[in-house]
XYZ file of C-alpha atoms in Angstrom:
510
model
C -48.609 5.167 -49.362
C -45.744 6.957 -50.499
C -43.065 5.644 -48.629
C -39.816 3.764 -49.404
C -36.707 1.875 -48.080
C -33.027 1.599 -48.936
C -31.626 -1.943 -49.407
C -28.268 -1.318 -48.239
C -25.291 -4.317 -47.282
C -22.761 -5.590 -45.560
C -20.384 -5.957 -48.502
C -20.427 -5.672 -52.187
C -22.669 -8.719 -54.126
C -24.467 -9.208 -50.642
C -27.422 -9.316 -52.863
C -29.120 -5.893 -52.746
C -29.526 -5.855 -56.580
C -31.704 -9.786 -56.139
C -33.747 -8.369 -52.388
C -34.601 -4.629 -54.165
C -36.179 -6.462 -57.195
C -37.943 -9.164 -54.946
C -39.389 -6.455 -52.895
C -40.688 -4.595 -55.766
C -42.352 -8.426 -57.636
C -44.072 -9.400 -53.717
C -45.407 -5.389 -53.619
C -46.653 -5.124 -57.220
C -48.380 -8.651 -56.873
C -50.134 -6.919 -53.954
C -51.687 -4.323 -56.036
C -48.939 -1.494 -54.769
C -47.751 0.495 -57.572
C -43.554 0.735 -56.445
C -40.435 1.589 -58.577
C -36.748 0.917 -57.819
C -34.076 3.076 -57.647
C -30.328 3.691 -57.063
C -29.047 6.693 -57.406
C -25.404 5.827 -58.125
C -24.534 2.608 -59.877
C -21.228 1.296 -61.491
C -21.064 -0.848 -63.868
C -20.694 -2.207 -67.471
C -23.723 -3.759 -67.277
C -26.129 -1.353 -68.835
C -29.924 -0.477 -70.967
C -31.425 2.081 -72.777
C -34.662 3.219 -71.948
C -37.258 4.012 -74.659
C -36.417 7.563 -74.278
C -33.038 6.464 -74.955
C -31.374 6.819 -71.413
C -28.601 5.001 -69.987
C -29.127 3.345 -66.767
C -27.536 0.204 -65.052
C -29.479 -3.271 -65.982
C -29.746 -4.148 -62.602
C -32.632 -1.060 -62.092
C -34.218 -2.053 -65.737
C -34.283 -6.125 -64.260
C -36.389 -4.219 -61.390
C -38.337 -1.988 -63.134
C -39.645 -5.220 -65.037
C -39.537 -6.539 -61.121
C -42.315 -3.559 -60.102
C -44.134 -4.059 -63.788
C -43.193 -0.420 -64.898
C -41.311 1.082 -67.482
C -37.383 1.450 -66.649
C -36.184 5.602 -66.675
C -33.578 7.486 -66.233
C -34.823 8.498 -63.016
C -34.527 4.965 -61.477
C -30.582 5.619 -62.084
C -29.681 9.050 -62.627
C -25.978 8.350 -61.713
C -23.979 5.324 -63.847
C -20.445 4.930 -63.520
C -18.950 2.826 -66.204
C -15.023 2.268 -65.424
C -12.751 2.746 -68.221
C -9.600 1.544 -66.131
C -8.782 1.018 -62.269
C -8.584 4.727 -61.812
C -11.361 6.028 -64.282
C -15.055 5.992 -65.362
C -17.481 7.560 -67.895
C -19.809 9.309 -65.314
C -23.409 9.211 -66.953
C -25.972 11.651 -65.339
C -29.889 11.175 -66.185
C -29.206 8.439 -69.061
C -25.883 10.845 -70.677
C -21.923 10.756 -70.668
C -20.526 14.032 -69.540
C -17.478 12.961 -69.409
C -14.501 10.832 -67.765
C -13.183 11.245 -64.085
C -10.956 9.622 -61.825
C -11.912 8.509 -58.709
C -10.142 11.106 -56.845
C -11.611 13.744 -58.847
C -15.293 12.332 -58.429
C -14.906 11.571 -54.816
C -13.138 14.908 -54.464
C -16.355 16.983 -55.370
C -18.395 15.635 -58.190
C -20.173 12.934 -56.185
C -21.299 15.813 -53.634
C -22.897 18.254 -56.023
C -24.953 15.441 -57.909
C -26.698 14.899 -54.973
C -29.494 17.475 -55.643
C -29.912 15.627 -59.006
C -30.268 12.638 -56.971
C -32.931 13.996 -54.735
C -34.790 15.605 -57.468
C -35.088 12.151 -59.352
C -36.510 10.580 -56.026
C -38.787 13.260 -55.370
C -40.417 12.799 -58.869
C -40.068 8.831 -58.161
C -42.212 9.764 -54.712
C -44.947 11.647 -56.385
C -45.908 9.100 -58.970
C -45.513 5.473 -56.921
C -46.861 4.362 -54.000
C -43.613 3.385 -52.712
C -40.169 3.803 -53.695
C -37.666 0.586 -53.099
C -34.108 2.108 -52.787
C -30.894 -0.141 -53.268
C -27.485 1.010 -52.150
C -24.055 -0.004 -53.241
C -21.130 -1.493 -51.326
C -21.476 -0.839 -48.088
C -23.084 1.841 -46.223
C -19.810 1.742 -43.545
C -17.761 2.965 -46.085
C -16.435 5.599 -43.710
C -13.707 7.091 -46.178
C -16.539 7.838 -48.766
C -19.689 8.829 -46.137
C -18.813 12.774 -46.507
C -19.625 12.514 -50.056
C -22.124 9.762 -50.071
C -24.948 9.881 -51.998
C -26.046 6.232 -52.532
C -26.389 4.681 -48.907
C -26.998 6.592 -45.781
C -26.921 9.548 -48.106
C -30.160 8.801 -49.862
C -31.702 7.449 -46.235
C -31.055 10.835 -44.456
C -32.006 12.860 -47.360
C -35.543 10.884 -48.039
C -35.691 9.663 -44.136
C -36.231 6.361 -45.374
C -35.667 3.555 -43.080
C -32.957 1.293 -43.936
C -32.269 -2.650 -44.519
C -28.881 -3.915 -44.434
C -28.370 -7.142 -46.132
C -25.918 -9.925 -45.662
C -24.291 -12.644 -47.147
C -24.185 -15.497 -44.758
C -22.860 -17.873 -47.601
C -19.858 -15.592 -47.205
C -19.003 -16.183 -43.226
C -19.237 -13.622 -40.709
C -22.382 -12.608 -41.102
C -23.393 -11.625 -37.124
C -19.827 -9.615 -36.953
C -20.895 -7.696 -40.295
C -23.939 -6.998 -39.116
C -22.652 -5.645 -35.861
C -19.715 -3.741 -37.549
C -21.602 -1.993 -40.380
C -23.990 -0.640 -37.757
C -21.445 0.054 -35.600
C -19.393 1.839 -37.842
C -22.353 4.341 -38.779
C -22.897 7.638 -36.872
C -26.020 8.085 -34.536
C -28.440 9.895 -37.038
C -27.054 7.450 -39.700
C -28.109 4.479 -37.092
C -31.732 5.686 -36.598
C -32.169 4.789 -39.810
C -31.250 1.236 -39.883
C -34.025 -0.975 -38.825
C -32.418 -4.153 -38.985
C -31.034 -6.707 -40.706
C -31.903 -9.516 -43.556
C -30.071 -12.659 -44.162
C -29.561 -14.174 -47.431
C -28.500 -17.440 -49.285
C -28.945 -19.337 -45.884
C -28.177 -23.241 -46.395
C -29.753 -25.333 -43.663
C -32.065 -25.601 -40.635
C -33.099 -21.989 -39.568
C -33.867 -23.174 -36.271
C -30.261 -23.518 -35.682
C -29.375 -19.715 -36.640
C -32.400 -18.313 -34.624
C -30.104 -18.001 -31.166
C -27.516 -16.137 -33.165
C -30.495 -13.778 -34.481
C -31.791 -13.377 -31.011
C -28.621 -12.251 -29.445
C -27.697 -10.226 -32.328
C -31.116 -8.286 -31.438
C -29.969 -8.156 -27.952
C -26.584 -6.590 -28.919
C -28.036 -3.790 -30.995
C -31.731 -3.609 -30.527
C -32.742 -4.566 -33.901
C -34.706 -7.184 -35.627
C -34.003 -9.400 -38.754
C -36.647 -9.063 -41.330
C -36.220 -12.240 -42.426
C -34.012 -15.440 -43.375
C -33.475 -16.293 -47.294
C -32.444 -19.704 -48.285
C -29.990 -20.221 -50.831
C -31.542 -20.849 -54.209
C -30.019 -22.155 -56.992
C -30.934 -21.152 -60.974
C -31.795 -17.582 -60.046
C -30.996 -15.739 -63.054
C -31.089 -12.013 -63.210
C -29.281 -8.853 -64.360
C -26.738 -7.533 -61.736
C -24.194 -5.178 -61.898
C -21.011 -7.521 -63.087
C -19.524 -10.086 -62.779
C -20.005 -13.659 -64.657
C -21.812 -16.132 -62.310
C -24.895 -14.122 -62.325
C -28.229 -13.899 -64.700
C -29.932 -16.852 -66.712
C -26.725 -19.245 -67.155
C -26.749 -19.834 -63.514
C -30.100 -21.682 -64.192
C -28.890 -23.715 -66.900
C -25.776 -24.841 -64.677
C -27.653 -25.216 -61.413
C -31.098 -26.249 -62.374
C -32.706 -28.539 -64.146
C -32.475 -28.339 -68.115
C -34.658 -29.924 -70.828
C -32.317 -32.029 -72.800
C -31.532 -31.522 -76.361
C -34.056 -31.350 -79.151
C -31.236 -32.753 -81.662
C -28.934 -35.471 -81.186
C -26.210 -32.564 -81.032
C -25.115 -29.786 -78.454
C -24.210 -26.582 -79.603
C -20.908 -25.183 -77.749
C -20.507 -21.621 -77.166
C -17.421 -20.047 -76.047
C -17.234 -16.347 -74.949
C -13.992 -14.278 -75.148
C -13.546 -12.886 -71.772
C -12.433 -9.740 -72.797
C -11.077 -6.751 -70.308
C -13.622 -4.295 -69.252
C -16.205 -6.712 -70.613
C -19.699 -4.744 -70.886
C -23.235 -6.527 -71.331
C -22.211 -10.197 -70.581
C -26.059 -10.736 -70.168
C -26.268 -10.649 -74.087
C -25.244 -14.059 -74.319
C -28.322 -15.391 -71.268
C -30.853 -16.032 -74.246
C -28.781 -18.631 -76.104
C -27.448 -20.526 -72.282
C -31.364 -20.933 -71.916
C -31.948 -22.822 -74.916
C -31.828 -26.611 -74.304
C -28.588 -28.457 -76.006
C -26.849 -24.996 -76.213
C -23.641 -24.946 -73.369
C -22.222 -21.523 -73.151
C -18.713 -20.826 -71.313
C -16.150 -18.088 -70.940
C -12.607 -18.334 -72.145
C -9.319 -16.598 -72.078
C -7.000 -19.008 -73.421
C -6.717 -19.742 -77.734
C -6.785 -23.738 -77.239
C -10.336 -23.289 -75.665
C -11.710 -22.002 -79.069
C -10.700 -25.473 -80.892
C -14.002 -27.322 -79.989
C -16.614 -24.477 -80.131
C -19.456 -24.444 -82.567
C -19.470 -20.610 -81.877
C -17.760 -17.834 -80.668
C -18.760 -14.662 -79.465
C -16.355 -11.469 -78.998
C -18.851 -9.463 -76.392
C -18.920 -5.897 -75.993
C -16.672 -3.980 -73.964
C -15.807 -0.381 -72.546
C -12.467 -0.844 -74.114
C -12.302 -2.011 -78.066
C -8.695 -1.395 -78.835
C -7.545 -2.807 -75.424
C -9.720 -6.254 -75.746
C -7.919 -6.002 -79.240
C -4.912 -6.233 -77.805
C -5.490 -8.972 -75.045
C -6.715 -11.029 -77.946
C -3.834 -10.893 -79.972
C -1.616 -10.855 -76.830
C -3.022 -14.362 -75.512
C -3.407 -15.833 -79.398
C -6.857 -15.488 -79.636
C -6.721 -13.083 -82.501
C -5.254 -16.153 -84.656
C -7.362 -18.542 -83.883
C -10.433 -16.509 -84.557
C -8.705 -16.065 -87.788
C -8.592 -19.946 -88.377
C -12.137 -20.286 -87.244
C -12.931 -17.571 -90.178
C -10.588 -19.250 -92.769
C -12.425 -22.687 -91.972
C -16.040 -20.923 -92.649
C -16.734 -21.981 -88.499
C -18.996 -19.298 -86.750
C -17.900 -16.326 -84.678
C -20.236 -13.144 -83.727
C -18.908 -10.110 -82.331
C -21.355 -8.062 -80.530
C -20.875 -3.808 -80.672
C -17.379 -3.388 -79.418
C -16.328 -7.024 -80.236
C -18.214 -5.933 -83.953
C -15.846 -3.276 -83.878
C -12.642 -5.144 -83.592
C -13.408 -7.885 -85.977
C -12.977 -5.114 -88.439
C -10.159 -3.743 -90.834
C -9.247 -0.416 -88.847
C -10.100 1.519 -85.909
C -9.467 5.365 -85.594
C -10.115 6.457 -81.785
C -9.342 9.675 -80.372
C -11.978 9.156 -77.478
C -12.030 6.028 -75.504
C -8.546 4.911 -75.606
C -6.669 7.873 -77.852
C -5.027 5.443 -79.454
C -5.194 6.725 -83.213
C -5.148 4.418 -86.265
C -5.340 1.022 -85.198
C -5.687 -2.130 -87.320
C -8.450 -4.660 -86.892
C -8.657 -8.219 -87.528
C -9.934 -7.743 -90.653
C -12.617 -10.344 -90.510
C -15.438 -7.730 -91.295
C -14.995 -5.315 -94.000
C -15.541 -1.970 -91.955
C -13.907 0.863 -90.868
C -14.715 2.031 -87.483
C -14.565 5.706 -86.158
C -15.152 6.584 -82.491
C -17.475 9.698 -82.315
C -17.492 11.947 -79.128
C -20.943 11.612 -78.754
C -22.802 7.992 -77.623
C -25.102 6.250 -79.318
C -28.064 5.023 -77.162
C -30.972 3.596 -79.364
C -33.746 1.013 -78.987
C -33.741 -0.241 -82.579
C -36.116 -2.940 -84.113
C -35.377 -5.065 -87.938
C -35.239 -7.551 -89.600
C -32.461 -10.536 -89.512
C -32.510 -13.964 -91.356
C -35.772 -13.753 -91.779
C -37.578 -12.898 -88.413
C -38.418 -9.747 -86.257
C -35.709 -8.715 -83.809
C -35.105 -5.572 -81.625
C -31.951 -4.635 -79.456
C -30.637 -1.463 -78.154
C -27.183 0.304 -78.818
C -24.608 1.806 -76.614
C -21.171 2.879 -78.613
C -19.118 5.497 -79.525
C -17.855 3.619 -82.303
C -19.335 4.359 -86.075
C -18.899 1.432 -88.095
C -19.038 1.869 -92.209
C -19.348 -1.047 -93.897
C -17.358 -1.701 -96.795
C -18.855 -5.283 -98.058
C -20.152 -8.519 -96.889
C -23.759 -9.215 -96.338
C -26.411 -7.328 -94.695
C -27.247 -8.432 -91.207
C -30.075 -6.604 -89.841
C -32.421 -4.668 -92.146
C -35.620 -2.876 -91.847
C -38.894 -4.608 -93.174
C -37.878 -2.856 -97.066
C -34.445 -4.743 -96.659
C -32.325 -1.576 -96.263
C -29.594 -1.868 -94.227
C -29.790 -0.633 -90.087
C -26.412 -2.181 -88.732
C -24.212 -5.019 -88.831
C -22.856 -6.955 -91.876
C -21.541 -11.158 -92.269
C -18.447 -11.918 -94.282
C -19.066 -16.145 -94.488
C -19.204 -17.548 -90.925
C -18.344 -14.250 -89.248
C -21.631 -11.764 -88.387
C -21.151 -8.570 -85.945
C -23.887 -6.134 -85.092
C -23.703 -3.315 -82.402
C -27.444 -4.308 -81.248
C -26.910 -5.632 -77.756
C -30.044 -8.037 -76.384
C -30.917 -8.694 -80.474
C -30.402 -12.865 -79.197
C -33.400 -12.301 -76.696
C -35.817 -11.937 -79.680
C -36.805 -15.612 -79.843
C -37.576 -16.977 -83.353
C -34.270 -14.496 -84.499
C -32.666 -16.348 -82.140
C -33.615 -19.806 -83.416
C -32.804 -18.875 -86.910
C -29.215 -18.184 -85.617
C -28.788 -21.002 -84.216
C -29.440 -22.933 -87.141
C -27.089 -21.004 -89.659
C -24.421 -21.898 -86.623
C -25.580 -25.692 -86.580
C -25.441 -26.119 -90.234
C -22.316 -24.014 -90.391
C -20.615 -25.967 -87.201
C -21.716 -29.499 -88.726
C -24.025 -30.204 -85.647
C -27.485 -32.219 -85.617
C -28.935 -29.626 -83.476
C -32.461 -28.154 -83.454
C -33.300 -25.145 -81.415
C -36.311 -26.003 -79.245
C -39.560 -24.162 -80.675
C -40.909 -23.340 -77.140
C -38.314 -21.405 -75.733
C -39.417 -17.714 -74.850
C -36.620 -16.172 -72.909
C -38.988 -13.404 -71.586
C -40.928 -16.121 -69.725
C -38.725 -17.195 -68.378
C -37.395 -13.690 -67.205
C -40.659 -13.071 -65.677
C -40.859 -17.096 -64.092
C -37.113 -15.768 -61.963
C -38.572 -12.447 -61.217
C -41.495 -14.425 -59.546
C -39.542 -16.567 -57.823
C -37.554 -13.637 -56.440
C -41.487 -12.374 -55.209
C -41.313 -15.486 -53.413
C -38.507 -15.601 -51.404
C -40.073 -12.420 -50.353
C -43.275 -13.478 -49.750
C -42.395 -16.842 -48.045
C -38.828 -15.813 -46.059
C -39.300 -12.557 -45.165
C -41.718 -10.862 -42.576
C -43.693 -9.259 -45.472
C -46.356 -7.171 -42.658
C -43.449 -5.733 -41.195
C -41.062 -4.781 -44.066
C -45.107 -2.703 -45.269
C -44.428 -1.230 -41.948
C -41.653 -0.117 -42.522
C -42.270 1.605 -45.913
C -45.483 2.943 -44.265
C -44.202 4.630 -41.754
C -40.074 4.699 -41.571
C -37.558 3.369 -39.015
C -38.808 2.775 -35.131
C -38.666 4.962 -32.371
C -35.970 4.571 -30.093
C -33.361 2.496 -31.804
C -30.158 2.486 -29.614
C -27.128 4.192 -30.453
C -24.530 1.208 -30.939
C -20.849 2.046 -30.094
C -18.060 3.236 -31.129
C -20.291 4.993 -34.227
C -18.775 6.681 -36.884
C -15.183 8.586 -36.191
C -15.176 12.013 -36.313
């Protein structure tokens, strides 16, 4: 085949990331071999590949969409902010370095382009079809001179494009209009038309709008997605997204003991790889929620200091709000916390950083007995071990190096040597992000917490979190399949945009 299209949207969290990986399940279930890609991506949300890359989780959730091993290719260019005015810029799966936005917009962007096109290229000569996804919005007109994610990629590859929109949102026939609108003429003979998601209703009552809206700018709409609740997937950021919006909107098996198990989540700044705690929200009887205040520790069975892009400065916002303290009560009392790579980090004694904040010496919390150093260069790693008991595997992205001074060992290889992480009583930490998805590990934890936290609760002994991974990623093949006009989206990526699409005005300014 060897064609493609670009998912591009109206807006921001229009739902690119959730179309580009149902496109990819419907194709591969129809014997097409298709990968995903998006050639810039920001976020805190990321993966390692097994040739230890970094790429954004939202491309790895559709690489396991298409049923092929996630690259660096997929996502050559990751953004991971550091601040409002900064980000890490990772090229092909590796930090080189921190820029501001002015800098990156100012030049950088522009010359990674040729990386860009070299990584689709490669992309085009292995798969039958390439399924692009854009970011924000492809109308962006302050940014289209240096765009390389949107219209960019479309020009560059001549793929046709797809704008999606939000209709949940409002406004969805003026955004439609206006991002077309706002796009210059050999930008608009790209876009094909249009595709509406979370619709809530009777689609026989939008259909007029969708007719005129073809009459206004001579395209068609692809297709009409209803708005489904429990789809959990990796996206970019943001916490109303992957598998806990199935256990709050769907239905749930009950508890297999006569207990719950609460869960409460420090919300940390710069939070990175919230999707670490999706495995334990899809266990039955276990509620997970995010806090920010200390008084919403007092009736949690666990809680979990997640990773984040900024160690010492989630330090601080602890201690700032109180939360530091009562995570020392919780430790005093022998009740559970777990603090996951950066939130490892800070349970610690002290913290020397001359890299990602250049803060110096900074004390801990001193409820693990390490020392942690911040290195210049990452660590990205796919690790496997041991932990109470069973089989687990993770993967690591830090420049922190923790050494362990005490405690017990957490995760070990199969000899019982030591790989990362230690447990001082009721407190664990471990720098292995995804190590809860490994199922029976996962079940074992939950038990120490239960017995720890006083609760009758059993884990369920069914539970596999990557079925149920693969049972969203089908159901995102079938809003495809079943909403969308599936013969003409193959056109499409057969044979690129139509002939003849009008020029809408005013176009892009000059």
């Amino acid at each position: 085949m060897g064609g493609g299209l670009l998912v591009a949207g109206t807006t921001s969290d229009a739902g690119k990331s959730v179309v580009t990986a149902g496109i990819c399940r419907w194709l591969v279930r129809q014997g097409v071999k298709v990968a995903p890609f998006k050639a810039q991506n920001m976020s805190l949300n990321s993966f390692v590949t097994r040739e230890g890359a970094e790429i954004g989780r939202a491309q790895a959730m559709q690489a396991q969409a298409a049923r092929v091993e996630p690259t660096a290719l997929m996502n050559p260019v990751l953004l991971k902010p550091g601040s409002d005015r900064s980000s890490q810029v990772v090229v092909l799966g590796r930090a080189v370095g921190e820029m501001s936005a002015r800098g990156y917009h100012g030049g950088r962007q522009e010359s990674l382009l040729g990386v860009v096109t070299d990584c689709l290229k490669e992309l085009r000569g292995t798969y039958d079809a390439v399924i692009c996804e854009g970011a924000g919005s492809p109308a962006e007109i302050n940014l289209r001179r240096t765009d390389i994610v949107n219209m960019g990629v479309a020009r560059a590859a001549r793929f046709p494009v797809v704008v999606v929109g939000d209709i949940d949102r409002g406004g969805v026939f003026a955004s439609f209009f206006g991002t077309t609108a706002l796009l210059s003429a050999e930008d608009q003979k790209l876009v094909a038309g249009y595709l509406v998601n979370k619709f809530r209703g009777d689609v026989s009552l939008l259909e007029p709008g969708l007719d005129m809206l073809e009459g206004l700018t001579g395209r068609r709409t692809y297709g009409v997605l209803p708005f489904t609740h429990g789809l959990g997937i990796d996206e970019e950021d943001g916490l109303r997204v992957s598998m806990r919006g199935a256990v709050r909107e769907s239905v749930v098996a009950p508890p297999v003991g006569e207990d719950v198990l609460r869960v409460a989540v420090c919300a940390v700044p710069l939070m990175s790889n919230f999707t670490d705690v999706d495995a334990l929200a899809a266990e039955p009887g276990v509620v997970v929620r995010f806090v920010d205040r200390a008084e919403e520790l007092v009736d949690a069975d666990l809680v979990i200091v997640p990773g984040t892009r900024g160690t010492v400065r989630a330090l601080r916002w602890l201690r700032e709000r109180g939360l530091a303290d009562a995570l020392a009560r919780r430790a005093a009392e022998g009740r559970p916390v777990l603090g996951i790579c950066g939130g490892y980090q800070l349970l610690g004694r002290h913290i020397e950083d001359h890299v990602e904040s250049r803060a110096g010496s900074v004390d801990g919390l001193g409820l693990l007995p390490l020392r942690v150093r911040f290195a210049v260069e990452k660590t990205l790693a796919r690790p496997v071990g041991i932990a109470l008991g069973e089989p687990v595997e993770g993967y690591e992205i830090h420049h922190g190096v923790a050494e362990v001074l005490g405690g017990e060992g957490f995760l070990t290889d199969d000899r019982g040597h030591a790989l990362d992480g230690c447990r001082a009583g009721a407190v664990w930490g471990t720098h292995w992000h995804g190590s809860l998805e490994s199922d029976a590990f996962r079940r074992a934890f939950l038990r120490e917490v239960a017995t720890a936290a006083g609760r009758r609760f059993v884990p369920a002994p069914d539970t596999s979190f990557e079925a149920l991974r693969e049972e969203q990623l089908d159901r995102l093949g079938d809003l495809i399949e079943e909403h969308a006009d599936t013969d003409a989206l193959l056109r499409l990526i057969e044979s690129g945009a139509p002939a003849g699409l009008p020029f809408i005005a005013p176009g892009a300014p000059a």
